[in-house]
C-alpha cells in the first residue's frame, strides 16, 4: 500500500453494498471484499457461465481469479471498479515498458505477483522490476524490507482517535522465512 487507506475507503464507500471492489484489470491480487456478502460469491459464481468466461479470459482452470471475473462479467452492478491508482500489478503477463507514473494520476498500491505456474513470491524470483525501475516500482523495496513490528505500529497509528479499529492477525508461513531475503521475523 503506497497511499493513505482513507482514499481507498472513499472509493469503497461510493458503492458500499458491492460484493467486492477491485481494479479494471480484474486482478484478484488486490480485492476488498464485503464480508457481509461473502456467501453470495459462491451462488453468483455458480450461476455464471464459467466455461465461456474461462476461455474468454484465458484462465485455464477454476481459481479465485476466474470466480471473481465471472461475477464481474455476469453481475457488473454487484462489483465496484476502483480507480487506476488501485490497479497496479506486476505479473509474468504484464511488463511495464515505461515509467510507472506516465499518464497516471497516482499510485495507491503496488502488487507484485510471481504469476504463471510459479507460486513463489515475486521478490523470491529476483524482483527485476525493482532494479529496472528504481524511481517507480523500485520504491516498493523500502516497504518490502520493513519489519512487521513497524507495520503494526503504523497501522495502530492510523486508527482514528476515539475509535477501536480492527484487529489484524498476521500468521507467517515457514516458507516466507527464507534466509536469502529480508522477511519480517515477528507477527
Short mmCIF file of C-alpha atoms in Angstrom, two decimals:
data_model
loop_
_atom_site.label_atom_id
_atom_site.label_comp_id
_atom_site.label_asym_id
_atom_site.label_seq_id
_atom_site.Cartn_x
_atom_site.Cartn_y
_atom_site.Cartn_z
CA UNK A 1 0.00 0.00 0.00
CA UNK A 2 1.60 3.23 -1.15
CA UNK A 3 -1.17 5.62 -0.14
CA UNK A 4 -3.40 6.56 2.76
CA UNK A 5 -6.17 3.98 3.19
CA UNK A 6 -8.68 6.78 3.67
CA UNK A 7 -8.55 7.34 -0.10
CA UNK A 8 -9.29 3.66 -0.69
CA UNK A 9 -12.19 3.68 1.75
CA UNK A 10 -13.65 6.72 -0.02
CA UNK A 11 -13.75 4.64 -3.20
CA UNK A 12 -15.29 1.67 -1.40
CA UNK A 13 -17.92 3.96 0.08
CA UNK A 14 -19.03 5.02 -3.43
CA UNK A 15 -20.69 1.59 -3.66
CA UNK A 16 -20.55 0.18 -0.12
CA UNK A 17 -23.01 -2.64 -0.86
CA UNK A 18 -20.92 -4.16 -3.67
CA UNK A 19 -19.88 -7.78 -3.13
CA UNK A 20 -16.29 -6.81 -3.82
CA UNK A 21 -14.15 -3.94 -5.09
CA UNK A 22 -11.19 -4.32 -7.47
CA UNK A 23 -9.41 -2.69 -10.40
CA UNK A 24 -10.42 -2.61 -14.06
CA UNK A 25 -7.62 -5.12 -14.76
CA UNK A 26 -9.56 -7.81 -12.87
CA UNK A 27 -6.63 -9.00 -10.76
CA UNK A 28 -7.53 -10.99 -7.67
CA UNK A 29 -4.24 -9.87 -6.11
CA UNK A 30 -5.93 -6.78 -4.66
CA UNK A 31 -9.59 -7.13 -3.75
CA UNK A 32 -11.68 -5.58 -0.99
CA UNK A 33 -14.47 -7.97 -0.02
CA UNK A 34 -17.79 -7.08 1.56
CA UNK A 35 -17.64 -9.65 4.36
CA UNK A 36 -21.41 -9.49 4.91
CA UNK A 37 -21.94 -10.73 1.34
CA UNK A 38 -19.15 -13.33 1.05
CA UNK A 39 -21.55 -16.28 0.79
CA UNK A 40 -23.13 -14.73 -2.30
CA UNK A 41 -19.86 -15.13 -4.20
CA UNK A 42 -20.40 -18.89 -4.39
CA UNK A 43 -24.01 -18.67 -5.56
CA UNK A 44 -23.36 -15.94 -8.16
CA UNK A 45 -20.27 -17.75 -9.48
CA UNK A 46 -22.26 -20.99 -9.82
CA UNK A 47 -24.89 -19.15 -11.88
CA UNK A 48 -22.22 -17.75 -14.24
CA UNK A 49 -21.01 -19.35 -17.47
CA UNK A 50 -17.58 -20.30 -16.09
CA UNK A 51 -16.57 -22.29 -19.18
CA UNK A 52 -17.15 -19.38 -21.57
CA UNK A 53 -15.58 -16.81 -19.25
CA UNK A 54 -12.60 -19.08 -18.58
CA UNK A 55 -11.99 -19.35 -22.32
CA UNK A 56 -12.57 -15.64 -22.97
CA UNK A 57 -10.19 -14.53 -20.18
CA UNK A 58 -7.69 -17.37 -20.72
CA UNK A 59 -7.96 -18.66 -17.17
CA UNK A 60 -7.48 -22.34 -17.99
CA UNK A 61 -8.62 -23.60 -14.59
CA UNK A 62 -11.04 -22.76 -11.82
CA UNK A 63 -9.42 -20.42 -9.32
CA UNK A 64 -10.22 -17.29 -7.34
CA UNK A 65 -9.46 -15.10 -10.34
CA UNK A 66 -11.96 -16.92 -12.55
CA UNK A 67 -14.75 -16.81 -9.95
CA UNK A 68 -14.34 -13.05 -9.44
CA UNK A 69 -14.08 -12.33 -13.17
CA UNK A 70 -17.22 -14.41 -13.75
CA UNK A 71 -19.16 -12.43 -11.17
CA UNK A 72 -17.84 -9.15 -12.57
CA UNK A 73 -18.86 -10.13 -16.13
CA UNK A 74 -22.23 -11.65 -15.26
CA UNK A 75 -23.28 -9.24 -12.50
CA UNK A 76 -21.33 -6.00 -13.11
CA UNK A 77 -23.65 -3.94 -10.88
CA UNK A 78 -22.59 -6.09 -7.91
CA UNK A 79 -18.94 -5.07 -8.29
CA UNK A 80 -17.25 -1.72 -7.69
CA UNK A 81 -14.33 -0.91 -10.00
CA UNK A 82 -11.62 1.02 -8.19
CA UNK A 83 -9.76 3.86 -9.88
CA UNK A 84 -6.46 3.31 -11.68
CA UNK A 85 -4.15 4.05 -8.71
CA UNK A 86 -5.59 0.94 -7.01
CA UNK A 87 -4.92 -1.30 -10.02
CA UNK A 88 -1.13 -1.51 -10.26
CA UNK A 89 0.01 -5.11 -10.77
CA UNK A 90 3.26 -6.62 -11.99
CA UNK A 91 2.89 -10.20 -13.13
CA UNK A 92 4.51 -12.53 -15.61
CA UNK A 93 1.78 -11.40 -18.04
CA UNK A 94 2.25 -7.63 -17.74
CA UNK A 95 5.56 -5.84 -18.07
CA UNK A 96 5.83 -2.07 -17.67
CA UNK A 97 7.57 -0.54 -20.65
CA UNK A 98 7.78 2.97 -19.32
CA UNK A 99 7.64 4.93 -16.13
CA UNK A 100 5.10 3.76 -13.61
CA UNK A 101 3.54 7.18 -13.32
CA UNK A 102 3.44 8.07 -17.02
CA UNK A 103 -0.12 9.17 -17.72
CA UNK A 104 -1.27 8.23 -14.21
CA UNK A 105 -2.61 10.46 -11.50
CA UNK A 106 -1.07 8.47 -8.65
CA UNK A 107 -0.31 5.09 -7.16
CA UNK A 108 -2.41 3.71 -4.33
CA UNK A 109 -0.83 0.27 -4.22
CA UNK A 110 1.72 -1.91 -5.97
CA UNK A 111 1.00 -5.63 -6.33
CA UNK A 112 3.84 -7.96 -7.29
CA UNK A 113 2.91 -11.47 -8.36
CA UNK A 114 5.15 -14.41 -9.28
CA UNK A 115 2.50 -15.31 -11.83
CA UNK A 116 2.14 -18.21 -14.23
CA UNK A 117 2.99 -21.64 -12.81
CA UNK A 118 5.27 -20.20 -10.12
CA UNK A 119 3.81 -19.93 -6.65
CA UNK A 120 6.95 -18.20 -5.36
CA UNK A 121 6.72 -14.64 -4.16
CA UNK A 122 7.71 -12.07 -6.78
CA UNK A 123 10.70 -10.99 -4.71
CA UNK A 124 11.98 -14.55 -4.43
CA UNK A 125 12.20 -14.64 -8.25
CA UNK A 126 14.68 -11.78 -8.39
CA UNK A 127 12.34 -8.77 -8.33
CA UNK A 128 13.68 -7.43 -11.64
CA UNK A 129 11.24 -4.52 -11.84
CA UNK A 130 12.61 -3.09 -8.62
CA UNK A 131 16.05 -2.59 -10.12
CA UNK A 132 14.85 -1.82 -13.67
CA UNK A 133 12.56 0.98 -12.47
CA UNK A 134 14.19 2.28 -9.25
CA UNK A 135 12.34 5.61 -9.28
CA UNK A 136 8.91 3.99 -9.56
CA UNK A 137 8.46 0.24 -8.94
CA UNK A 138 11.73 0.31 -7.01
CA UNK A 139 10.08 2.44 -4.33
CA UNK A 140 8.46 -0.78 -3.09
CA UNK A 141 11.87 -2.01 -1.90
CA UNK A 142 11.56 0.33 1.05
CA UNK A 143 8.29 -1.25 2.12
CA UNK A 144 9.36 -4.83 1.39
CA UNK A 145 12.27 -4.55 3.79
CA UNK A 146 10.30 -3.10 6.72
CA UNK A 147 9.58 -5.38 9.67
CA UNK A 148 6.09 -6.45 10.70
CA UNK A 149 6.63 -4.66 14.03
CA UNK A 150 7.00 -1.39 12.11
CA UNK A 151 3.89 -2.14 10.03
CA UNK A 152 1.88 -2.97 13.13
CA UNK A 153 2.93 0.27 14.78
CA UNK A 154 1.98 2.26 11.66
CA UNK A 155 -1.38 0.51 11.41
CA UNK A 156 -2.16 1.26 15.05
CA UNK A 157 -1.21 4.89 14.47
CA UNK A 158 -3.76 5.17 11.65
CA UNK A 159 -6.73 4.32 13.89
CA UNK A 160 -8.74 7.48 14.44
CA UNK A 161 -8.86 8.84 17.97
CA UNK A 162 -11.95 7.61 19.76
CA UNK A 163 -12.43 4.50 17.60
CA UNK A 164 -11.41 0.94 18.38
CA UNK A 165 -10.16 -0.05 14.94
CA UNK A 166 -10.00 -3.66 13.78
CA UNK A 167 -7.57 -6.30 14.96
CA UNK A 168 -5.37 -7.88 12.28
CA UNK A 169 -3.68 -11.20 12.99
CA UNK A 170 -0.64 -12.00 10.87
CA UNK A 171 0.49 -15.61 10.64
CA UNK A 172 3.74 -16.19 8.79
CA UNK A 173 4.18 -19.43 6.91
CA UNK A 174 7.54 -21.21 7.30
CA UNK A 175 8.17 -20.77 3.55
CA UNK A 176 8.21 -16.97 3.99
CA UNK A 177 11.17 -17.12 6.36
CA UNK A 178 13.86 -17.90 3.77
CA UNK A 179 17.28 -16.63 4.71
CA UNK A 180 18.09 -15.17 1.29
CA UNK A 181 15.67 -12.28 1.70
CA UNK A 182 14.77 -9.83 4.41
CA UNK A 183 11.45 -11.01 5.84
CA UNK A 184 9.61 -10.00 8.97
CA UNK A 185 10.56 -12.07 11.98
CA UNK A 186 7.53 -11.39 14.15
CA UNK A 187 3.81 -11.11 13.65
#
